[in-house]
PDB file of C-alpha atoms in Angstrom:
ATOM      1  CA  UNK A   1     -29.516   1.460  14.142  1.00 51.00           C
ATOM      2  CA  UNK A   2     -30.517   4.546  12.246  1.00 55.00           C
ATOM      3  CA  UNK A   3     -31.309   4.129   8.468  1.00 56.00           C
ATOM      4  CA  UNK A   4     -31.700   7.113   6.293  1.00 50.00           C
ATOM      5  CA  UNK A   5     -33.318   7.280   3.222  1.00 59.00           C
ATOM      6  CA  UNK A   6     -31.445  10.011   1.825  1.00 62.00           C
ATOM      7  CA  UNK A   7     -27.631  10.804   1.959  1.00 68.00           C
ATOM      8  CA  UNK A   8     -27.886  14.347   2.776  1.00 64.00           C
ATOM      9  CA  UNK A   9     -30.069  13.559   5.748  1.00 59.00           C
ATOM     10  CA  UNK A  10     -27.117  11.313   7.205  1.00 56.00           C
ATOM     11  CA  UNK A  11     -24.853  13.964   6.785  1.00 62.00           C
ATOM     12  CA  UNK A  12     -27.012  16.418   8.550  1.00 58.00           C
ATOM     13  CA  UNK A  13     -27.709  14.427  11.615  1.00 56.00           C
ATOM     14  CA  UNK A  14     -23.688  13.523  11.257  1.00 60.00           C
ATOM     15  CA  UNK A  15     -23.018  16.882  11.384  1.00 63.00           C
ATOM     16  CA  UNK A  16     -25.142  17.723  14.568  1.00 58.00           C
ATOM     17  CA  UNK A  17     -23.369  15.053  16.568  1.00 62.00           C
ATOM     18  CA  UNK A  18     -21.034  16.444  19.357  1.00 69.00           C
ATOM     19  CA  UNK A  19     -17.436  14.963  18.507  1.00 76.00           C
ATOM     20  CA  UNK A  20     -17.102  12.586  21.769  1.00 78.00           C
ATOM     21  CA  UNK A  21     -20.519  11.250  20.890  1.00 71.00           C
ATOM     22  CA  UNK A  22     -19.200  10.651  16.732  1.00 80.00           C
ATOM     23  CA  UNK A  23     -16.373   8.910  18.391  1.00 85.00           C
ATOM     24  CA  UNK A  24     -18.380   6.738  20.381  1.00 86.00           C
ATOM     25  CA  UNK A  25     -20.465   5.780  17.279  1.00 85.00           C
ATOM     26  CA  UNK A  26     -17.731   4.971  15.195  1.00 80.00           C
ATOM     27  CA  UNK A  27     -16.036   2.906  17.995  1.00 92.00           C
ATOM     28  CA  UNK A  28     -19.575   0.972  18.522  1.00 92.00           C
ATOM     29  CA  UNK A  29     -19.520   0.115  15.142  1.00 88.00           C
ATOM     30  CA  UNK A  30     -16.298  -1.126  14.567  1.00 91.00           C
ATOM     31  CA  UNK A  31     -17.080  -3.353  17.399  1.00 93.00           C
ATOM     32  CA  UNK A  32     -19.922  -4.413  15.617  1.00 91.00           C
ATOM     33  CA  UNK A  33     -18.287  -5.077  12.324  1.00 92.00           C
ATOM     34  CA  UNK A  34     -15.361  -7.106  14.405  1.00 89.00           C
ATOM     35  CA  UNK A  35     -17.821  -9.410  15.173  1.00 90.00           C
ATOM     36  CA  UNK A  36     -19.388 -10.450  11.650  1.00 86.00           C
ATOM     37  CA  UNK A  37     -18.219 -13.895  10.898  1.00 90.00           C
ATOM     38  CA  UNK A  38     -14.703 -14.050   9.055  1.00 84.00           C
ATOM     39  CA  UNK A  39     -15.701 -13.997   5.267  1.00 86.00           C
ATOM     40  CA  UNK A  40     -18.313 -10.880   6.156  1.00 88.00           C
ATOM     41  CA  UNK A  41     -15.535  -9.474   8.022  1.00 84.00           C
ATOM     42  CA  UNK A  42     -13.129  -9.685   5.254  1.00 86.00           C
ATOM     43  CA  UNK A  43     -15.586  -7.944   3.064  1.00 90.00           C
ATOM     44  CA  UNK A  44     -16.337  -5.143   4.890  1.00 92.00           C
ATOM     45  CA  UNK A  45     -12.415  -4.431   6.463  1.00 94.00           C
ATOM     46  CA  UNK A  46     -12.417  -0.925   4.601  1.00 94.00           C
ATOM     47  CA  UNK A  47     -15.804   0.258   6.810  1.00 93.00           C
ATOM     48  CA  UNK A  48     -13.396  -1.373   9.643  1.00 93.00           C
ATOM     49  CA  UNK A  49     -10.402   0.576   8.631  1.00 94.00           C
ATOM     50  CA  UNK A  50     -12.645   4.020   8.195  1.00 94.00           C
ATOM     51  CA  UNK A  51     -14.704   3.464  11.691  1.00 91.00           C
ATOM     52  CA  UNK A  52     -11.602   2.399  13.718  1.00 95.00           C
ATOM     53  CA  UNK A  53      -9.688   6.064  11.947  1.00 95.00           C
ATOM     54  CA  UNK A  54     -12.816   7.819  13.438  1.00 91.00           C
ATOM     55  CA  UNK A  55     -12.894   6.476  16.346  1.00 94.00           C
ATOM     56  CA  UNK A  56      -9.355   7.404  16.827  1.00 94.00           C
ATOM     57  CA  UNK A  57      -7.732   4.191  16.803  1.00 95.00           C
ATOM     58  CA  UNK A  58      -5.194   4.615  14.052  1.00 95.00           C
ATOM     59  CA  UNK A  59      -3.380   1.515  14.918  1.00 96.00           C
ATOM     60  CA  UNK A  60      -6.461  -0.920  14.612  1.00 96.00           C
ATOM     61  CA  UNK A  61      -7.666   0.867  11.432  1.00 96.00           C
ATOM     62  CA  UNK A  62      -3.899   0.461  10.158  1.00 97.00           C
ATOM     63  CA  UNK A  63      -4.239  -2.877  10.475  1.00 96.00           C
ATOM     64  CA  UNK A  64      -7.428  -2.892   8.609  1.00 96.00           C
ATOM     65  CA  UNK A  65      -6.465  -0.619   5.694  1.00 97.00           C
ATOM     66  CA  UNK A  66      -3.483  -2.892   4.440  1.00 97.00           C
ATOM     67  CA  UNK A  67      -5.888  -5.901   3.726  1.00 97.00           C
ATOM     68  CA  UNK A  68      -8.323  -3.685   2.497  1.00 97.00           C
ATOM     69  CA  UNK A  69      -6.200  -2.053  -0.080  1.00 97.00           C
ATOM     70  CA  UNK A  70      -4.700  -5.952  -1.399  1.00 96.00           C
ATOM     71  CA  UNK A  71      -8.501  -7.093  -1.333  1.00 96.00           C
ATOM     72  CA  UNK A  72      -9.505  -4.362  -3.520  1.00 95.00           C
ATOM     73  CA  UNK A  73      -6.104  -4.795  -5.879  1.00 93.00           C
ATOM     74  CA  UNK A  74      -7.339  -8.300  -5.984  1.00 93.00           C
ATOM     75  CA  UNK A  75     -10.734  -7.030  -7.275  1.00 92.00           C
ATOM     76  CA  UNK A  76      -9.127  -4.548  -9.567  1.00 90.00           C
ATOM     77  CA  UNK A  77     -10.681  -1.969  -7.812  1.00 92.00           C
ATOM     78  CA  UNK A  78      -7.634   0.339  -8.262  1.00 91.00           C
ATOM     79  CA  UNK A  79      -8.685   3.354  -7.302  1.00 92.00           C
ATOM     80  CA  UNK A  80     -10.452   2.108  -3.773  1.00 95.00           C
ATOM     81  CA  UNK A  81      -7.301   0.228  -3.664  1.00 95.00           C
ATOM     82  CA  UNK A  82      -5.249   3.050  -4.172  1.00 94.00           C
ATOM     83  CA  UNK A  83      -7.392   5.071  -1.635  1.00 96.00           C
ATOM     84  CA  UNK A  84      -7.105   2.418   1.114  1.00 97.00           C
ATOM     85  CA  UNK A  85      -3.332   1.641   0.972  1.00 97.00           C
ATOM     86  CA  UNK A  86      -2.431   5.203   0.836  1.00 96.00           C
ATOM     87  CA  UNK A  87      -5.048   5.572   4.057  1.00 98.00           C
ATOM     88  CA  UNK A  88      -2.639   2.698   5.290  1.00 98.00           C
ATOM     89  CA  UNK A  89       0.666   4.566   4.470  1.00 97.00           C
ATOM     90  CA  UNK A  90      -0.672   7.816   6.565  1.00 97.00           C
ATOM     91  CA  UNK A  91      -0.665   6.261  10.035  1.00 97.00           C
ATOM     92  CA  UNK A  92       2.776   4.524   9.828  1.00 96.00           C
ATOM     93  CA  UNK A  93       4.665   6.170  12.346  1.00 95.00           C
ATOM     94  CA  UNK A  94       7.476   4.375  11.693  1.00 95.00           C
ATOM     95  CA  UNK A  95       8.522   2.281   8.300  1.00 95.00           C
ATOM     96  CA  UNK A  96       8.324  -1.409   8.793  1.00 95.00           C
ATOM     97  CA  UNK A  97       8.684  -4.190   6.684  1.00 96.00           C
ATOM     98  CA  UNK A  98       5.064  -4.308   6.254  1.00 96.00           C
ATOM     99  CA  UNK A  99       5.270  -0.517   5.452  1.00 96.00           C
ATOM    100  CA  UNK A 100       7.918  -1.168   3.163  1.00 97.00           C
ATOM    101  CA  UNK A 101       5.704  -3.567   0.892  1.00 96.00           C
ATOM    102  CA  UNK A 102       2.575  -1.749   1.108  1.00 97.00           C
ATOM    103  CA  UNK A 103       4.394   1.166  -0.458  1.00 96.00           C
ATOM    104  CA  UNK A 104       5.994  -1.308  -3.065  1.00 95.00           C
ATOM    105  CA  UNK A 105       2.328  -2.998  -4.082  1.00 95.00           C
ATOM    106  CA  UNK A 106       0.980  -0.043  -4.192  1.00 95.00           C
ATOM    107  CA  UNK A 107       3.771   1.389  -6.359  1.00 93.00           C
ATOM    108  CA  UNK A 108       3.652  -2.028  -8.654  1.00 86.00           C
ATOM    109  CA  UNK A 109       0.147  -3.280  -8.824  1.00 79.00           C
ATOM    110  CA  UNK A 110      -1.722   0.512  -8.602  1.00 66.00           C
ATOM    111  CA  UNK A 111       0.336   2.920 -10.379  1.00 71.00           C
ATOM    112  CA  UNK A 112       2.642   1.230 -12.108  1.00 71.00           C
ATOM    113  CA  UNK A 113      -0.067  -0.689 -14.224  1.00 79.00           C
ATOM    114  CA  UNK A 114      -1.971   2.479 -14.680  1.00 84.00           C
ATOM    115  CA  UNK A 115       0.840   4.203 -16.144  1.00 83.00           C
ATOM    116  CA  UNK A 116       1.504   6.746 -13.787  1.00 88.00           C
ATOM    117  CA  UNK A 117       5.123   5.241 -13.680  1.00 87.00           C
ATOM    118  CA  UNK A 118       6.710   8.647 -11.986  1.00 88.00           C
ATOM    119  CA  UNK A 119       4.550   8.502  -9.012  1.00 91.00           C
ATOM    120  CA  UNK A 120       5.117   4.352  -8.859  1.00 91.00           C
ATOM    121  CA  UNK A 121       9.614   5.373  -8.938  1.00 93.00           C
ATOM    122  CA  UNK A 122       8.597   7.452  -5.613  1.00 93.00           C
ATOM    123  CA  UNK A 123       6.995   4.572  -4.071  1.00 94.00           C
ATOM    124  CA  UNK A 124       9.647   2.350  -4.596  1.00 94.00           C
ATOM    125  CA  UNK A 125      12.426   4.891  -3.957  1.00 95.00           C
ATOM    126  CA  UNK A 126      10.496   5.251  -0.543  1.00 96.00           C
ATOM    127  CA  UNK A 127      10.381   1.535  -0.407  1.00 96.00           C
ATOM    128  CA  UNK A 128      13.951   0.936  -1.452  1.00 96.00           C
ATOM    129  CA  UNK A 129      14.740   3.254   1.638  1.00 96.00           C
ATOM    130  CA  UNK A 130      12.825   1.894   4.394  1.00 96.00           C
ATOM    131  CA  UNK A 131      14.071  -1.811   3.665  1.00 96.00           C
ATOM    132  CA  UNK A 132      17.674  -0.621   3.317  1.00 95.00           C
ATOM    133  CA  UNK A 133      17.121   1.222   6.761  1.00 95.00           C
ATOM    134  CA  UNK A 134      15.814  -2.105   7.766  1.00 96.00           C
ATOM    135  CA  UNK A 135      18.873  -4.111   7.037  1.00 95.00           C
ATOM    136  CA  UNK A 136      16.602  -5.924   4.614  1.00 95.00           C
ATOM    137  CA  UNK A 137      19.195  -6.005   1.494  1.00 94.00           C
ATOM    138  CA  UNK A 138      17.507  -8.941  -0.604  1.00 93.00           C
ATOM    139  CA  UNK A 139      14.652  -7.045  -0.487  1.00 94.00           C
ATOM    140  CA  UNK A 140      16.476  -3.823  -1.305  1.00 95.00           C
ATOM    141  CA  UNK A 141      18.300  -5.410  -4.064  1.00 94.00           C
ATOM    142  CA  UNK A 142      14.616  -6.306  -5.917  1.00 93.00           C
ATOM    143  CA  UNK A 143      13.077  -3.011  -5.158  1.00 94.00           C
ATOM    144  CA  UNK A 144      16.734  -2.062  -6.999  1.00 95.00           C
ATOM    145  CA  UNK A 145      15.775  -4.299  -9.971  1.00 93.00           C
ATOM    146  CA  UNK A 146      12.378  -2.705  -9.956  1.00 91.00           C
ATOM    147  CA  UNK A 147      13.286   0.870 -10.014  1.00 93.00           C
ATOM    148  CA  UNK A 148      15.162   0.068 -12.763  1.00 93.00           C
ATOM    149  CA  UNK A 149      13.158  -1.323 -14.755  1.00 90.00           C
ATOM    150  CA  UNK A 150      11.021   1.936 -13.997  1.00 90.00           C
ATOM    151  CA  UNK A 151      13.173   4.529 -14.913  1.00 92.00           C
ATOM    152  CA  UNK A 152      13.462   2.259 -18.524  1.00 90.00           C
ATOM    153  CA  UNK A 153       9.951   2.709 -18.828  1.00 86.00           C
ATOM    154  CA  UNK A 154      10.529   6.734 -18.595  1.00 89.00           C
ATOM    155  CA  UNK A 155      13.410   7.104 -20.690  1.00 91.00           C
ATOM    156  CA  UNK A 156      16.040   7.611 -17.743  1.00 93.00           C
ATOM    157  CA  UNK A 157      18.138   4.559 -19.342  1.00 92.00           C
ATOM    158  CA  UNK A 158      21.154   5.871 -17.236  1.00 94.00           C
ATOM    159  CA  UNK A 159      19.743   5.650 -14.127  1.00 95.00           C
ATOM    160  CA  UNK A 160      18.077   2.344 -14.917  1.00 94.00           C
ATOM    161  CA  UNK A 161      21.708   0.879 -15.447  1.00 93.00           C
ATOM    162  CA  UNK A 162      23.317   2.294 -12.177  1.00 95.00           C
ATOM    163  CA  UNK A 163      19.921   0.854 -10.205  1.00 96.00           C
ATOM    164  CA  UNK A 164      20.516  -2.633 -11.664  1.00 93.00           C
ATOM    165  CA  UNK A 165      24.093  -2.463 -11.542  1.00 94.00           C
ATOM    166  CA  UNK A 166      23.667  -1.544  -7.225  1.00 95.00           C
ATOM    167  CA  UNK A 167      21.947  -4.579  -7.173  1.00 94.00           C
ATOM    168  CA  UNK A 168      23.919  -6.588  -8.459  1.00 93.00           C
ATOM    169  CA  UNK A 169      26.362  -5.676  -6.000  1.00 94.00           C
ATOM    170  CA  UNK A 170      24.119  -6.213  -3.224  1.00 94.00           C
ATOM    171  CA  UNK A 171      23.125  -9.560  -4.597  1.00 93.00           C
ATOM    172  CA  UNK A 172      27.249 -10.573  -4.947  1.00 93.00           C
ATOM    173  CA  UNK A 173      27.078  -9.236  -1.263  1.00 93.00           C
ATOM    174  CA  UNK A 174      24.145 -11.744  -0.073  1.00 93.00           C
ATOM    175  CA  UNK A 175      25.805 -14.595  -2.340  1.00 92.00           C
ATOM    176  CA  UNK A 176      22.408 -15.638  -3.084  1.00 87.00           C
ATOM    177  CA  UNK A 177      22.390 -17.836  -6.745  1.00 91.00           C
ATOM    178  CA  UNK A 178      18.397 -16.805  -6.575  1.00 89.00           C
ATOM    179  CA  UNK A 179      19.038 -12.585  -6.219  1.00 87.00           C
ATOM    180  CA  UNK A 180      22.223 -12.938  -8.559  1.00 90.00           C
ATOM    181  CA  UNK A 181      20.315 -14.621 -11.302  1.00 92.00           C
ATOM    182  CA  UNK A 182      17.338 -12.240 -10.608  1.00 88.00           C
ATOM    183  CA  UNK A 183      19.260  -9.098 -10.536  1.00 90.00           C
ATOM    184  CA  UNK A 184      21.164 -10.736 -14.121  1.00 92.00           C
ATOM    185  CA  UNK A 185      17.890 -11.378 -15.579  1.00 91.00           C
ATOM    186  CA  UNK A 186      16.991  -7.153 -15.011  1.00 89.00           C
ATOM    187  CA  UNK A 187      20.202  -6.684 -16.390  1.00 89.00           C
ATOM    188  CA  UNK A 188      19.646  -8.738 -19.297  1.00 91.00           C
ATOM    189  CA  UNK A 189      16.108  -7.344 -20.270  1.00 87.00           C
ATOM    190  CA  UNK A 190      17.779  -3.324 -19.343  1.00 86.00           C
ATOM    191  CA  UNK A 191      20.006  -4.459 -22.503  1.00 87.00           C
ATOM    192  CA  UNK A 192      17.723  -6.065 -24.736  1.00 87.00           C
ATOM    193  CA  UNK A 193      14.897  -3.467 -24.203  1.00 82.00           C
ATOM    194  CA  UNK A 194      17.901  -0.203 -24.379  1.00 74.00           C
TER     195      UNK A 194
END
């Protein structure tokens, strides 16, 4: 393989490359890195995610992203993390389940401890919306709780009360003692903390 010493001079002979032959590259070496044995693999899944987007195979470098992004979270390497799930996000063609919880980690464990708290209420409104569509209402009714414990956190007490008071109604729906008590325990701390 070709080793450069300097940055720049990577980026110059990158640049040079006709576009089928970049592809090509960037295909060989995601074949190359799918190869390394497991733990190696695991390591280097964003490269995998980046050279599979490259080489035009947004489906294989989805399913490389979403790992990425929870093995950087897992490092605390928020911003990579950040970078990689959102990377993840932009080739969903259509929400998922899967979809549905990378935009809820990333809305909980990224932005939501880094206080960006407004951008962290779109991720889980987006979420909340995607599971609903689903049918998934257990789900829905803790993306619910965690919205409105959100919109707490930003002053928008009203809101935060309808939010856990939806539900609750969902989790009377499901009859599920685990999503009542859950959904009663959000309610609890919206009081105590209001």
């Amino acid at each position: 393989g070709l080793r450069f010493v300097h940055d720049k001079l990577r980026e110059v002979a990158y640049a040079h490359l006709a576009e089928p032959h970049r592809v090509e590259l960037h295909r060989a070496a995601a074949r190359a890195l799918e190869h390394l044995k497991p733990d190696r693999r695991d390591e280097m899944l964003a490269a995998l995610a980046h050279h599979w987007h490259s080489a035009g195979e947004s489906e294989k470098a989805r399913d490389c992203y979403l790992p990425a992004a929870r093995r950087a979270a897992s490092r605390y390497a928020l911003i990579e993390a950040e970078r990689l799930y959102r990377a993840h996000l932009a080739l969903v063609t259509e929400p998922t389940l899967e979809s549905a919880k990378a935009r809820s980690e990333l809305g909980h464990l990224l932005l939501r401890i880094q206080g960006r708290a407004t951008e962290a209420i779109e991720q889980f409104q987006a979420a909340l919306g995607d599971v609903l569509n689903l049918g998934e209402l257990s789900l829905g009714s803790t993306y619910l709780c965690d919205l409105a414990k959100l919109h707490l956190e930003v002053g928008r007490n009203q809101e935060a009360f309808t939010l856990c008071e939806l539900a609750l109604s969902i989790a009377r729906e499901l009859g599920s003692p685990w999503h009542l008590a859950k959904t009663q325990s959000t309610h609890a701390f919206l009081l105590f903390e209001n």
